[in-house]
Tab-separated table of C-alpha atoms in Angstrom:
chain	number	residue	atom	x	y	z
I	1	ALA	CA	-29.973	-182.745	-159.634
I	2	GLU	CA	-29.498	-182.978	-155.907
I	3	LEU	CA	-31.297	-185.833	-154.190
I	4	ARG	CA	-32.011	-184.561	-150.712
I	5	GLY	CA	-32.021	-187.202	-148.023
I	6	HIS	CA	-29.172	-189.191	-149.510
I	7	HIS	CA	-26.660	-189.166	-146.671
I	8	GLN	CA	-24.215	-191.945	-147.503
I	9	PRO	CA	-21.781	-192.277	-150.375
I	10	ALA	CA	-23.260	-194.018	-153.406
I	11	LYS	CA	-21.525	-197.250	-154.343
I	12	ASN	CA	-23.457	-198.052	-157.532
I	13	LEU	CA	-26.219	-196.499	-159.613
I	14	ALA	CA	-28.759	-197.938	-162.040
I	15	PHE	CA	-31.405	-196.166	-164.104
I	16	SER	CA	-34.697	-197.816	-165.010
I	17	SER	CA	-35.247	-198.402	-168.733
I	18	ASP	CA	-37.652	-195.441	-168.916
I	19	GLY	CA	-35.124	-193.166	-167.163
I	20	LYS	CA	-37.610	-192.145	-164.475
I	21	THR	CA	-36.197	-194.112	-161.538
I	22	LEU	CA	-32.718	-194.305	-160.077
I	23	ALA	CA	-31.517	-197.111	-157.806
I	24	VAL	CA	-28.597	-196.226	-155.536
I	25	SER	CA	-26.695	-198.787	-153.497
I	26	GLN	CA	-25.159	-197.583	-150.253
I	27	ARG	CA	-23.274	-199.304	-147.449
I	28	ASP	CA	-26.392	-200.636	-145.728
I	29	SER	CA	-29.290	-200.065	-148.124
I	30	VAL	CA	-30.567	-199.711	-151.656
I	31	LYS	CA	-32.669	-196.616	-152.272
I	32	LEU	CA	-35.057	-196.001	-155.174
I	33	TRP	CA	-35.544	-192.406	-156.323
I	34	ASP	CA	-38.201	-190.835	-158.513
I	35	LEU	CA	-36.085	-188.490	-160.627
I	36	GLU	CA	-38.941	-186.224	-161.684
I	37	SER	CA	-40.046	-185.390	-158.137
I	38	GLN	CA	-36.557	-186.015	-156.652
I	39	ARG	CA	-38.192	-188.023	-153.845
I	40	ALA	CA	-37.173	-191.357	-152.380
I	41	LEU	CA	-39.696	-194.051	-153.292
I	42	MET	CA	-38.376	-196.723	-150.963
I	43	VAL	CA	-35.371	-197.775	-148.940
I	44	LEU	CA	-34.449	-201.434	-148.825
I	45	PRO	CA	-32.239	-202.169	-145.821
I	46	THR	CA	-29.408	-204.613	-146.414
I	47	SER	CA	-26.923	-206.055	-143.974
I	48	ARG	CA	-24.239	-203.621	-142.832
I	49	THR	CA	-21.744	-206.265	-143.877
I	50	SER	CA	-23.299	-206.950	-147.278
I	51	ASN	CA	-21.304	-204.218	-149.044
I	52	THR	CA	-23.784	-204.068	-151.942
I	53	ARG	CA	-21.711	-203.831	-155.098
I	54	TYR	CA	-24.214	-204.523	-157.851
I	55	VAL	CA	-27.529	-202.871	-158.653
I	56	LYS	CA	-29.365	-203.292	-161.969
I	57	PHE	CA	-32.928	-203.061	-163.233
I	58	THR	CA	-34.263	-205.832	-165.439
I	59	ALA	CA	-34.959	-204.776	-169.034
I	60	ASP	CA	-38.696	-204.401	-168.354
I	61	GLY	CA	-37.979	-202.268	-165.248
I	62	ARG	CA	-40.163	-204.430	-163.009
I	63	GLN	CA	-37.402	-205.917	-160.888
I	64	LEU	CA	-34.153	-204.771	-159.359
I	65	LEU	CA	-31.172	-207.062	-158.937
I	66	PHE	CA	-28.661	-206.255	-156.225
I	67	GLY	CA	-25.879	-208.093	-154.486
I	68	GLY	CA	-22.509	-208.058	-152.845
I	69	PRO	CA	-19.216	-209.882	-152.879
I	70	ASP	CA	-20.904	-213.255	-152.346
I	71	GLU	CA	-22.488	-212.723	-155.793
I	72	HIS	CA	-25.945	-213.592	-154.433
I	73	LEU	CA	-28.352	-211.470	-156.486
I	74	PRO	CA	-31.811	-211.174	-154.962
I	75	CYS	CA	-34.592	-209.907	-157.224
I	76	LEU	CA	-36.836	-207.212	-155.815
I	77	PRO	CA	-40.151	-206.554	-157.564
I	78	VAL	CA	-40.237	-202.756	-157.766
I	79	ASN	CA	-43.268	-202.036	-159.940
I	80	ALA	CA	-45.403	-201.550	-156.822
I	81	TYR	CA	-43.181	-198.605	-155.843
I	82	LEU	CA	-43.078	-196.912	-159.252
C-alpha cells in the first residue's frame, strides 16, 4: 500500500500488535499511520539531530518507544490517537 503524505525516507518501522497501526521513524519525526484508511494519525516532531533509530510499540499497543543514538527511549502514549 502507498502511504500518501510520507515524503521522507523511512528509517524504521513498527506495527502495532493488532496490525492496524504503523509507526514510521523519519529524520525529524515519527509518524503514526492507520493502515486501513491509509491516513496519518499523528506526527511527532523530533529534533533534526536526533536521528531516530528505534521505534517499537509496547506489547499492549498503548505506548510507542522511540529513540536515537543516545539510547534515550521516550514513551509516547498512543491510545488516544488510535
